[in-house]
Amino acid sequence: MLRIAVIGAGRIGKVHAATVAAHPQARLVLVCDPFIEAAKALAEPLGARASADAAEAFSADDVDAVVIGSPTPLHAEHVLAAARAGKAALCEKPVASSVEAARALADELATFEHPPVMVGFQRRYDPSIAKAQQLAAEGRIGRIEQLTIVSRDPAPPSAEYLAQSGGVFKDMTIHDFDEARFFLGEIVSVNAIGQKLDPALADVDDFDGAVTTLRAASGAVAIIKNTRHCASGYDQKVEVFGSEGEIVADNLRATSVQVNDATGSAQQEVYLDFFLERYADAYRDELTAFIDAVNNGSPVTPTVEDGVAALVLAEAAERSARSGQTVEVTK
């Protein structure tokens, strides 16, 4: 039974705390958040204690591993603190607030032996995406030529969240960058067009949508479509086109019921509301893989190096969107 502390009692902290508490191989023992009432409200119903100080997650004798859902600027600091304390860490994306900070983290981790560090790109563990990638890797559709990823949020997060998120490419598209690498491998160039179309976000110094094109070393091309708002719900689709066929992972809905009547045909429910519902299985399977890495020495994926690579693409996309130029990717 892996004893786990969760740092952060916000939106993602709630996801991880509930996932840990429900997992048969894990026990939630601690939730840390500077807003102690939020920490208590999350921890106590799940049978855990609360603390206002994240340092307790690293010093407590009854904590084996730490799930890091703190604000982005604290990620690298918390990963290092866990590693130095001899505790495994599962860190939410992005692994650091910049490529420079992420590389410094990777370099420092390489200087000493430590338990596993895993980056929370949970889409690799989504059953549909994992199956699609497996089939593609097995050659089911021949050579991959094009990848299309659609990822649209139902509504933007709060202005307070956006202010510390690092921007749409580091906060939102970064999942898609990792997903593109999951399917295509090395990416060599990035071209992004940013959009500011949502009046509610007019005062935010960030894009509320983007269309990004990636060119892989293999010659394959990925197109990523993002927006911070979508009237029909959490729009998540993937299409992998190959020389001998295509693989499609479509949106999920609460049920597969369709209605045909005088108002229309094949009418279905809206897409699942948000990532909490859409990727519930992915978070569970991600945690299982993390536990296996800690207990059995299974390979860790995604790694800190994957986190660095995704940040490289995010910063390249930001430069491209602001300059209007294609950016060549350097390692």
Short mmCIF file of the C-alpha atoms (twelve columns), coordinates in Angstrom:
data_MODEL
# 
_entry.id   MODEL 
# 
loop_
_atom_site.group_PDB 
_atom_site.id 
_atom_site.type_symbol 
_atom_site.label_atom_id 
_atom_site.label_alt_id 
_atom_site.label_comp_id 
_atom_site.label_asym_id 
_atom_site.label_seq_id 
_atom_site.Cartn_x 
_atom_site.Cartn_y 
_atom_site.Cartn_z 
_atom_site.pdbx_PDB_model_num 
ATOM 1   C CA . MET A 1   0.000   0.000  0.000   1 
ATOM 2   C CA . LEU A 2   1.698   3.194  -1.195  1 
ATOM 3   C CA . ARG A 3   1.122   6.063  1.237   1 
ATOM 4   C CA . ILE A 4   0.644   9.265  -0.745  1 
ATOM 5   C CA . ALA A 5   0.484   12.988 -0.024  1 
ATOM 6   C CA . VAL A 6   -1.163  15.387 -2.456  1 
ATOM 7   C CA . ILE A 7   0.139   18.944 -2.672  1 
ATOM 8   C CA . GLY A 8   -2.591  21.328 -3.786  1 
ATOM 9   C CA . ALA A 9   -6.278  21.327 -2.944  1 
ATOM 10  C CA . GLY A 10  -7.421  23.100 -6.073  1 
ATOM 11  C CA . ARG A 11  -9.021  21.672 -9.190  1 
ATOM 12  C CA . ILE A 12  -6.299  19.190 -10.111 1 
ATOM 13  C CA . GLY A 13  -5.539  18.390 -6.470  1 
ATOM 14  C CA . LYS A 14  -9.114  17.266 -6.012  1 
ATOM 15  C CA . VAL A 15  -8.785  14.940 -8.998  1 
ATOM 16  C CA . HIS A 16  -5.611  13.352 -7.696  1 
ATOM 17  C CA . ALA A 17  -6.803  13.092 -4.092  1 
ATOM 18  C CA . ALA A 18  -9.985  11.299 -5.135  1 
ATOM 19  C CA . THR A 19  -8.034  9.027  -7.498  1 
ATOM 20  C CA . VAL A 20  -5.538  8.088  -4.777  1 
ATOM 21  C CA . ALA A 21  -8.261  7.498  -2.181  1 
ATOM 22  C CA . ALA A 22  -10.133 5.158  -4.528  1 
ATOM 23  C CA . HIS A 23  -7.091  3.158  -5.654  1 
ATOM 24  C CA . PRO A 24  -6.728  -0.315 -4.069  1 
ATOM 25  C CA . GLN A 25  -2.925  -0.034 -3.962  1 
ATOM 26  C CA . ALA A 26  -2.728  3.450  -2.460  1 
ATOM 27  C CA . ARG A 27  -3.716  5.332  0.661   1 
ATOM 28  C CA . LEU A 28  -4.176  9.088  0.850   1 
ATOM 29  C CA . VAL A 29  -2.566  10.223 4.095   1 
ATOM 30  C CA . LEU A 30  -2.042  13.971 3.631   1 
ATOM 31  C CA . VAL A 31  -3.265  16.972 1.645   1 
ATOM 32  C CA . CYS A 32  -1.166  20.143 1.721   1 
ATOM 33  C CA . ASP A 33  -2.351  23.580 0.690   1 
ATOM 34  C CA . PRO A 34  -1.564  27.054 2.106   1 
ATOM 35  C CA . PHE A 35  -5.325  27.580 2.278   1 
ATOM 36  C CA . ILE A 36  -5.786  25.209 5.177   1 
ATOM 37  C CA . GLU A 37  -9.586  25.197 5.036   1 
ATOM 38  C CA . ALA A 38  -9.429  23.995 1.439   1 
ATOM 39  C CA . ALA A 39  -6.941  21.312 2.448   1 
ATOM 40  C CA . LYS A 40  -9.199  20.155 5.299   1 
ATOM 41  C CA . ALA A 41  -12.303 20.159 3.108   1 
ATOM 42  C CA . LEU A 42  -10.542 17.855 0.646   1 
ATOM 43  C CA . ALA A 43  -8.622  15.655 3.083   1 
ATOM 44  C CA . GLU A 44  -11.049 14.901 5.886   1 
ATOM 45  C CA . PRO A 45  -13.863 13.242 3.868   1 
ATOM 46  C CA . LEU A 46  -11.196 11.004 2.320   1 
ATOM 47  C CA . GLY A 47  -9.738  9.982  5.673   1 
ATOM 48  C CA . ALA A 48  -6.543  12.022 5.384   1 
ATOM 49  C CA . ARG A 49  -5.068  14.834 7.440   1 
ATOM 50  C CA . ALA A 50  -4.402  18.359 6.208   1 
ATOM 51  C CA . SER A 51  -1.487  20.769 6.427   1 
ATOM 52  C CA . ALA A 52  -0.881  24.323 5.297   1 
ATOM 53  C CA . ASP A 53  2.806   23.575 4.710   1 
ATOM 54  C CA . ALA A 54  3.935   21.535 1.705   1 
ATOM 55  C CA . ALA A 55  7.161   20.733 3.551   1 
ATOM 56  C CA . GLU A 56  5.239   18.216 5.649   1 
ATOM 57  C CA . ALA A 57  4.732   16.078 2.554   1 
ATOM 58  C CA . PHE A 58  8.512   15.700 2.270   1 
ATOM 59  C CA . SER A 59  9.322   15.273 5.973   1 
ATOM 60  C CA . ALA A 60  6.469   13.029 7.146   1 
ATOM 61  C CA . ASP A 61  7.515   9.465  7.953   1 
ATOM 62  C CA . ASP A 62  4.169   8.064  6.828   1 
ATOM 63  C CA . VAL A 63  4.458   9.475  3.281   1 
ATOM 64  C CA . ASP A 64  6.101   7.298  0.609   1 
ATOM 65  C CA . ALA A 65  5.254   9.363  -2.462  1 
ATOM 66  C CA . VAL A 66  3.998   12.809 -3.380  1 
ATOM 67  C CA . VAL A 67  1.554   13.923 -6.064  1 
ATOM 68  C CA . ILE A 68  2.344   17.526 -6.979  1 
ATOM 69  C CA . GLY A 69  -0.627  19.659 -7.990  1 
ATOM 70  C CA . SER A 70  0.727   22.975 -6.720  1 
ATOM 71  C CA . PRO A 71  0.871   26.117 -8.918  1 
ATOM 72  C CA . THR A 72  3.216   25.794 -11.895 1 
ATOM 73  C CA . PRO A 73  5.986   28.044 -10.499 1 
ATOM 74  C CA . LEU A 74  6.421   25.608 -7.585  1 
ATOM 75  C CA . HIS A 75  6.582   22.370 -9.569  1 
ATOM 76  C CA . ALA A 76  10.352  22.088 -9.998  1 
ATOM 77  C CA . GLU A 77  10.973  23.090 -6.381  1 
ATOM 78  C CA . HIS A 78  8.553   20.457 -5.120  1 
ATOM 79  C CA . VAL A 79  9.932   17.720 -7.391  1 
ATOM 80  C CA . LEU A 80  13.448  18.361 -6.094  1 
ATOM 81  C CA . ALA A 81  12.264  18.453 -2.488  1 
ATOM 82  C CA . ALA A 82  10.564  15.082 -2.921  1 
ATOM 83  C CA . ALA A 83  13.608  13.538 -4.612  1 
ATOM 84  C CA . ARG A 84  15.959  14.806 -1.916  1 
ATOM 85  C CA . ALA A 85  13.657  13.383 0.741   1 
ATOM 86  C CA . GLY A 86  13.720  9.984  -0.958  1 
ATOM 87  C CA . LYS A 87  10.065  10.118 -1.985  1 
ATOM 88  C CA . ALA A 88  8.709   9.303  -5.434  1 
ATOM 89  C CA . ALA A 89  6.925   12.146 -7.207  1 
ATOM 90  C CA . LEU A 90  4.139   12.396 -9.753  1 
ATOM 91  C CA . CYS A 91  4.175   16.004 -10.942 1 
ATOM 92  C CA . GLU A 92  1.425   17.741 -12.864 1 
ATOM 93  C CA . LYS A 93  2.266   19.476 -16.116 1 
ATOM 94  C CA . PRO A 94  4.224   21.515 -16.878 1 
ATOM 95  C CA . VAL A 95  7.154   20.101 -14.948 1 
ATOM 96  C CA . ALA A 96  8.547   23.638 -14.584 1 
ATOM 97  C CA . SER A 97  7.572   27.142 -15.627 1 
ATOM 98  C CA . SER A 98  10.212  27.393 -18.382 1 
ATOM 99  C CA . VAL A 99  12.491  25.246 -20.509 1 
ATOM 100 C CA . GLU A 100 15.485  26.676 -18.652 1 
ATOM 101 C CA . ALA A 101 14.022  25.692 -15.272 1 
ATOM 102 C CA . ALA A 102 12.992  22.253 -16.553 1 
ATOM 103 C CA . ARG A 103 16.472  21.544 -17.915 1 
ATOM 104 C CA . ALA A 104 18.027  22.677 -14.640 1 
ATOM 105 C CA . LEU A 105 15.684  20.302 -12.809 1 
ATOM 106 C CA . ALA A 106 16.623  17.394 -15.071 1 
ATOM 107 C CA . ASP A 107 20.320  18.158 -14.663 1 
ATOM 108 C CA . GLU A 108 20.091  18.273 -10.875 1 
ATOM 109 C CA . LEU A 109 18.056  15.076 -10.667 1 
ATOM 110 C CA . ALA A 110 20.758  13.364 -12.720 1 
ATOM 111 C CA . THR A 111 23.360  14.099 -10.027 1 
ATOM 112 C CA . PHE A 112 21.925  11.736 -7.421  1 
ATOM 113 C CA . GLU A 113 19.941  8.548  -7.062  1 
ATOM 114 C CA . HIS A 114 16.297  9.072  -6.218  1 
ATOM 115 C CA . PRO A 115 12.917  7.334  -6.429  1 
ATOM 116 C CA . PRO A 116 10.884  7.614  -9.647  1 
ATOM 117 C CA . VAL A 117 9.748   11.008 -10.925 1 
ATOM 118 C CA . MET A 118 6.825   10.919 -13.339 1 
ATOM 119 C CA . VAL A 119 5.207   13.805 -15.238 1 
ATOM 120 C CA . GLY A 120 1.420   13.938 -15.371 1 
ATOM 121 C CA . PHE A 121 0.639   13.752 -19.065 1 
ATOM 122 C CA . GLN A 122 -2.305  11.498 -18.312 1 
ATOM 123 C CA . ARG A 123 -3.523  11.228 -21.899 1 
ATOM 124 C CA . ARG A 124 -0.904  8.563  -22.556 1 
ATOM 125 C CA . TYR A 125 -2.973  6.433  -20.162 1 
ATOM 126 C CA . ASP A 126 -6.401  7.198  -21.606 1 
ATOM 127 C CA . PRO A 127 -7.705  3.832  -22.863 1 
ATOM 128 C CA . SER A 128 -8.750  5.195  -26.261 1 
ATOM 129 C CA . ILE A 129 -5.577  7.184  -26.914 1 
ATOM 130 C CA . ALA A 130 -3.349  4.388  -25.615 1 
ATOM 131 C CA . LYS A 131 -5.096  1.886  -27.894 1 
ATOM 132 C CA . ALA A 132 -4.814  4.192  -30.894 1 
ATOM 133 C CA . GLN A 133 -1.093  4.686  -30.279 1 
ATOM 134 C CA . GLN A 134 -0.559  0.945  -29.823 1 
ATOM 135 C CA . LEU A 135 -2.282  0.161  -33.116 1 
ATOM 136 C CA . ALA A 136 -0.334  2.857  -34.925 1 
ATOM 137 C CA . ALA A 137 2.974   1.662  -33.438 1 
ATOM 138 C CA . GLU A 138 2.182   -1.891 -34.535 1 
ATOM 139 C CA . GLY A 139 1.847   -0.673 -38.132 1 
ATOM 140 C CA . ARG A 140 -1.890  -1.253 -38.408 1 
ATOM 141 C CA . ILE A 141 -2.307  1.790  -40.672 1 
ATOM 142 C CA . GLY A 142 1.113   1.755  -42.278 1 
ATOM 143 C CA . ARG A 143 3.304   4.838  -42.141 1 
ATOM 144 C CA . ILE A 144 1.793   7.686  -40.100 1 
ATOM 145 C CA . GLU A 145 1.429   10.747 -42.334 1 
ATOM 146 C CA . GLN A 146 -0.937  13.075 -40.492 1 
ATOM 147 C CA . LEU A 147 -2.141  13.469 -36.918 1 
ATOM 148 C CA . THR A 148 -5.053  15.712 -35.947 1 
ATOM 149 C CA . ILE A 149 -5.710  16.521 -32.294 1 
ATOM 150 C CA . VAL A 150 -8.770  18.520 -31.240 1 
ATOM 151 C CA . SER A 151 -8.789  19.756 -27.648 1 
ATOM 152 C CA . ARG A 152 -11.346 22.373 -26.655 1 
ATOM 153 C CA . ASP A 153 -12.331 23.292 -23.107 1 
ATOM 154 C CA . PRO A 154 -16.019 23.896 -22.320 1 
ATOM 155 C CA . ALA A 155 -15.231 27.236 -20.636 1 
ATOM 156 C CA . PRO A 156 -12.106 29.163 -19.641 1 
ATOM 157 C CA . PRO A 157 -10.706 28.945 -16.121 1 
ATOM 158 C CA . SER A 158 -10.691 31.936 -13.802 1 
ATOM 159 C CA . ALA A 159 -8.547  34.996 -14.443 1 
ATOM 160 C CA . GLU A 160 -6.619  34.162 -11.272 1 
ATOM 161 C CA . TYR A 161 -5.746  30.736 -12.644 1 
ATOM 162 C CA . LEU A 162 -4.798  32.105 -16.055 1 
ATOM 163 C CA . ALA A 163 -2.464  34.644 -14.461 1 
ATOM 164 C CA . GLN A 164 -0.208  31.870 -13.131 1 
ATOM 165 C CA . SER A 165 -0.854  29.194 -15.751 1 
ATOM 166 C CA . GLY A 166 2.057   30.100 -18.020 1 
ATOM 167 C CA . GLY A 167 -0.182  30.757 -21.014 1 
ATOM 168 C CA . VAL A 168 -2.327  28.601 -23.261 1 
ATOM 169 C CA . PHE A 169 0.576   26.716 -24.835 1 
ATOM 170 C CA . LYS A 170 2.161   25.708 -21.505 1 
ATOM 171 C CA . ASP A 171 -1.128  25.155 -19.713 1 
ATOM 172 C CA . MET A 172 -3.443  23.642 -22.317 1 
ATOM 173 C CA . THR A 173 -1.649  22.736 -25.551 1 
ATOM 174 C CA . ILE A 174 1.209   21.125 -23.641 1 
ATOM 175 C CA . HIS A 175 -0.924  17.978 -23.268 1 
ATOM 176 C CA . ASP A 176 -1.331  17.944 -27.047 1 
ATOM 177 C CA . PHE A 177 2.392   18.465 -27.580 1 
ATOM 178 C CA . ASP A 178 3.125   15.402 -25.474 1 
ATOM 179 C CA . GLU A 179 0.392   13.475 -27.252 1 
ATOM 180 C CA . ALA A 180 1.897   14.395 -30.630 1 
ATOM 181 C CA . ARG A 181 5.303   13.161 -29.452 1 
ATOM 182 C CA . PHE A 182 3.623   9.997  -28.147 1 
ATOM 183 C CA . PHE A 183 2.457   9.223  -31.681 1 
ATOM 184 C CA . LEU A 184 5.120   10.824 -33.883 1 
ATOM 185 C CA . GLY A 185 8.349   10.980 -31.908 1 
ATOM 186 C CA . GLU A 186 10.771  13.850 -32.454 1 
ATOM 187 C CA . ILE A 187 9.286   17.184 -33.576 1 
ATOM 188 C CA . VAL A 188 11.504  19.468 -35.664 1 
ATOM 189 C CA . SER A 189 9.398   22.582 -36.335 1 
ATOM 190 C CA . VAL A 190 6.414   24.460 -34.930 1 
ATOM 191 C CA . ASN A 191 4.041   26.970 -36.491 1 
ATOM 192 C CA . ALA A 192 1.250   28.414 -34.347 1 
ATOM 193 C CA . ILE A 193 -1.514  30.931 -34.978 1 
ATOM 194 C CA . GLY A 194 -2.899  32.383 -31.769 1 
ATOM 195 C CA . GLN A 195 -6.432  33.735 -31.423 1 
ATOM 196 C CA . LYS A 196 -8.029  36.290 -29.101 1 
ATOM 197 C CA . LEU A 197 -11.756 36.013 -29.784 1 
ATOM 198 C CA . ASP A 198 -13.341 35.537 -26.333 1 
ATOM 199 C CA . PRO A 199 -14.543 38.901 -24.944 1 
ATOM 200 C CA . ALA A 200 -14.393 37.474 -21.412 1 
ATOM 201 C CA . LEU A 201 -10.626 37.083 -21.777 1 
ATOM 202 C CA . ALA A 202 -9.956  40.358 -23.556 1 
ATOM 203 C CA . ASP A 203 -7.910  41.715 -20.636 1 
ATOM 204 C CA . VAL A 204 -5.798  38.578 -20.272 1 
ATOM 205 C CA . ASP A 205 -2.374  38.735 -21.926 1 
ATOM 206 C CA . ASP A 206 -2.761  35.352 -23.545 1 
ATOM 207 C CA . PHE A 207 -4.421  33.653 -26.469 1 
ATOM 208 C CA . ASP A 208 -7.803  31.977 -25.922 1 
ATOM 209 C CA . GLY A 209 -7.386  29.684 -28.910 1 
ATOM 210 C CA . ALA A 210 -4.714  28.434 -31.275 1 
ATOM 211 C CA . VAL A 211 -4.104  26.249 -34.286 1 
ATOM 212 C CA . THR A 212 -0.638  24.720 -34.207 1 
ATOM 213 C CA . THR A 213 1.163   22.706 -36.872 1 
ATOM 214 C CA . LEU A 214 4.050   20.436 -35.967 1 
ATOM 215 C CA . ARG A 215 6.443   18.736 -38.371 1 
ATOM 216 C CA . ALA A 216 8.009   15.510 -37.159 1 
ATOM 217 C CA . ALA A 217 11.446  14.219 -38.081 1 
ATOM 218 C CA . SER A 218 9.664   11.361 -39.881 1 
ATOM 219 C CA . GLY A 219 7.942   13.817 -42.222 1 
ATOM 220 C CA . ALA A 220 4.554   13.377 -40.579 1 
ATOM 221 C CA . VAL A 221 2.568   16.505 -39.729 1 
ATOM 222 C CA . ALA A 222 0.371   17.118 -36.686 1 
ATOM 223 C CA . ILE A 223 -2.356  19.743 -36.465 1 
ATOM 224 C CA . ILE A 224 -3.551  20.758 -33.007 1 
ATOM 225 C CA . LYS A 225 -6.766  22.762 -32.575 1 
ATOM 226 C CA . ASN A 226 -7.409  24.436 -29.219 1 
ATOM 227 C CA . THR A 227 -9.947  26.851 -27.770 1 
ATOM 228 C CA . ARG A 228 -10.774 27.838 -24.200 1 
ATOM 229 C CA . HIS A 229 -14.524 27.551 -24.859 1 
ATOM 230 C CA . CYS A 230 -16.791 25.041 -26.580 1 
ATOM 231 C CA . ALA A 231 -20.591 25.183 -26.446 1 
ATOM 232 C CA . SER A 232 -20.999 21.420 -26.853 1 
ATOM 233 C CA . GLY A 233 -18.707 20.465 -23.961 1 
ATOM 234 C CA . TYR A 234 -15.183 19.103 -23.605 1 
ATOM 235 C CA . ASP A 235 -14.284 18.394 -27.226 1 
ATOM 236 C CA . GLN A 236 -11.522 15.740 -27.410 1 
ATOM 237 C CA . LYS A 237 -10.826 13.948 -30.680 1 
ATOM 238 C CA . VAL A 238 -7.796  12.318 -32.271 1 
ATOM 239 C CA . GLU A 239 -7.355  11.158 -35.859 1 
ATOM 240 C CA . VAL A 240 -4.251  9.277  -36.974 1 
ATOM 241 C CA . PHE A 241 -3.992  9.030  -40.764 1 
ATOM 242 C CA . GLY A 242 -1.582  6.550  -42.287 1 
ATOM 243 C CA . SER A 243 -0.559  5.203  -45.663 1 
ATOM 244 C CA . GLU A 244 -2.863  2.195  -45.207 1 
ATOM 245 C CA . GLY A 245 -5.755  3.529  -43.155 1 
ATOM 246 C CA . GLU A 246 -6.719  5.736  -40.245 1 
ATOM 247 C CA . ILE A 247 -7.455  5.419  -36.543 1 
ATOM 248 C CA . VAL A 248 -10.008 7.664  -34.857 1 
ATOM 249 C CA . ALA A 249 -10.553 8.178  -31.138 1 
ATOM 250 C CA . ASP A 250 -13.774 10.157 -30.857 1 
ATOM 251 C CA . ASN A 251 -15.462 12.136 -28.108 1 
ATOM 252 C CA . LEU A 252 -17.010 10.369 -25.150 1 
ATOM 253 C CA . ARG A 253 -20.539 11.003 -23.921 1 
ATOM 254 C CA . ALA A 254 -22.411 9.918  -20.815 1 
ATOM 255 C CA . THR A 255 -24.271 7.310  -22.887 1 
ATOM 256 C CA . SER A 256 -24.321 6.108  -26.495 1 
ATOM 257 C CA . VAL A 257 -28.064 6.802  -26.876 1 
ATOM 258 C CA . GLN A 258 -29.213 8.452  -30.107 1 
ATOM 259 C CA . VAL A 259 -32.617 9.989  -30.777 1 
ATOM 260 C CA . ASN A 260 -34.263 10.197 -34.192 1 
ATOM 261 C CA . ASP A 261 -37.414 12.293 -34.396 1 
ATOM 262 C CA . ALA A 262 -39.011 15.140 -36.300 1 
ATOM 263 C CA . THR A 263 -36.413 17.615 -35.015 1 
ATOM 264 C CA . GLY A 264 -33.389 15.682 -36.265 1 
ATOM 265 C CA . SER A 265 -31.594 12.361 -36.643 1 
ATOM 266 C CA . ALA A 266 -28.768 10.740 -34.664 1 
ATOM 267 C CA . GLN A 267 -29.156 13.290 -31.861 1 
ATOM 268 C CA . GLN A 268 -26.798 12.585 -28.967 1 
ATOM 269 C CA . GLU A 269 -25.930 14.022 -25.584 1 
ATOM 270 C CA . VAL A 270 -23.259 16.706 -25.324 1 
ATOM 271 C CA . TYR A 271 -19.673 15.653 -24.760 1 
ATOM 272 C CA . LEU A 272 -18.566 14.846 -21.234 1 
ATOM 273 C CA . ASP A 273 -18.384 18.067 -19.277 1 
ATOM 274 C CA . PHE A 274 -14.680 18.424 -18.514 1 
ATOM 275 C CA . PHE A 275 -11.367 16.649 -17.993 1 
ATOM 276 C CA . LEU A 276 -12.487 15.432 -14.562 1 
ATOM 277 C CA . GLU A 277 -15.014 13.127 -16.237 1 
ATOM 278 C CA . ARG A 278 -13.396 12.590 -19.638 1 
ATOM 279 C CA . TYR A 279 -10.037 11.448 -18.277 1 
ATOM 280 C CA . ALA A 280 -11.099 9.739  -15.045 1 
ATOM 281 C CA . ASP A 281 -9.849  6.360  -16.332 1 
ATOM 282 C CA . ALA A 282 -6.617  7.954  -17.516 1 
ATOM 283 C CA . TYR A 283 -5.865  9.391  -14.068 1 
ATOM 284 C CA . ARG A 284 -6.534  5.986  -12.516 1 
ATOM 285 C CA . ASP A 285 -4.281  4.142  -14.945 1 
ATOM 286 C CA . GLU A 286 -1.608  6.834  -14.651 1 
ATOM 287 C CA . LEU A 287 -1.583  6.332  -10.891 1 
ATOM 288 C CA . THR A 288 -1.352  2.559  -11.354 1 
ATOM 289 C CA . ALA A 289 1.701   2.995  -13.585 1 
ATOM 290 C CA . PHE A 290 3.257   5.330  -11.013 1 
ATOM 291 C CA . ILE A 291 2.668   2.820  -8.213  1 
ATOM 292 C CA . ASP A 292 4.152   0.031  -10.342 1 
ATOM 293 C CA . ALA A 293 7.240   2.165  -10.993 1 
ATOM 294 C CA . VAL A 294 7.688   2.754  -7.271  1 
ATOM 295 C CA . ASN A 295 6.949   -0.779 -6.095  1 
ATOM 296 C CA . ASN A 296 8.273   -2.891 -8.946  1 
ATOM 297 C CA . GLY A 297 10.828  -0.733 -10.730 1 
ATOM 298 C CA . SER A 298 8.739   -0.514 -13.898 1 
ATOM 299 C CA . PRO A 299 9.947   2.116  -16.404 1 
ATOM 300 C CA . VAL A 300 8.628   5.598  -15.728 1 
ATOM 301 C CA . THR A 301 6.722   7.332  -18.510 1 
ATOM 302 C CA . PRO A 302 6.297   10.190 -19.137 1 
ATOM 303 C CA . THR A 303 9.691   11.218 -17.778 1 
ATOM 304 C CA . VAL A 304 11.110  14.582 -16.772 1 
ATOM 305 C CA . GLU A 305 12.821  14.569 -20.179 1 
ATOM 306 C CA . ASP A 306 9.375   14.238 -21.796 1 
ATOM 307 C CA . GLY A 307 8.315   17.218 -19.697 1 
ATOM 308 C CA . VAL A 308 11.294  19.213 -20.981 1 
ATOM 309 C CA . ALA A 309 10.513  18.272 -24.599 1 
ATOM 310 C CA . ALA A 310 6.878   19.360 -24.268 1 
ATOM 311 C CA . LEU A 311 7.971   22.695 -22.788 1 
ATOM 312 C CA . VAL A 312 10.375  23.211 -25.695 1 
ATOM 313 C CA . LEU A 313 7.410   22.866 -28.059 1 
ATOM 314 C CA . ALA A 314 5.233   25.143 -25.911 1 
ATOM 315 C CA . GLU A 315 7.800   27.936 -25.910 1 
ATOM 316 C CA . ALA A 316 8.395   27.467 -29.631 1 
ATOM 317 C CA . ALA A 317 4.637   27.740 -30.256 1 
ATOM 318 C CA . GLU A 318 4.449   30.926 -28.180 1 
ATOM 319 C CA . ARG A 319 7.286   32.489 -30.192 1 
ATOM 320 C CA . SER A 320 5.667   31.404 -33.443 1 
ATOM 321 C CA . ALA A 321 2.232   32.763 -32.514 1 
ATOM 322 C CA . ARG A 322 3.655   36.149 -31.500 1 
ATOM 323 C CA . SER A 323 6.070   36.482 -34.414 1 
ATOM 324 C CA . GLY A 324 4.059   34.874 -37.194 1 
ATOM 325 C CA . GLN A 325 7.096   32.763 -38.105 1 
ATOM 326 C CA . THR A 326 7.738   29.029 -38.125 1 
ATOM 327 C CA . VAL A 327 10.154  28.072 -35.348 1 
ATOM 328 C CA . GLU A 328 12.717  25.324 -35.819 1 
ATOM 329 C CA . VAL A 329 13.043  23.137 -32.734 1 
ATOM 330 C CA . THR A 330 16.428  22.675 -31.134 1 
ATOM 331 C CA . LYS A 331 17.079  20.233 -28.319 1 
# 
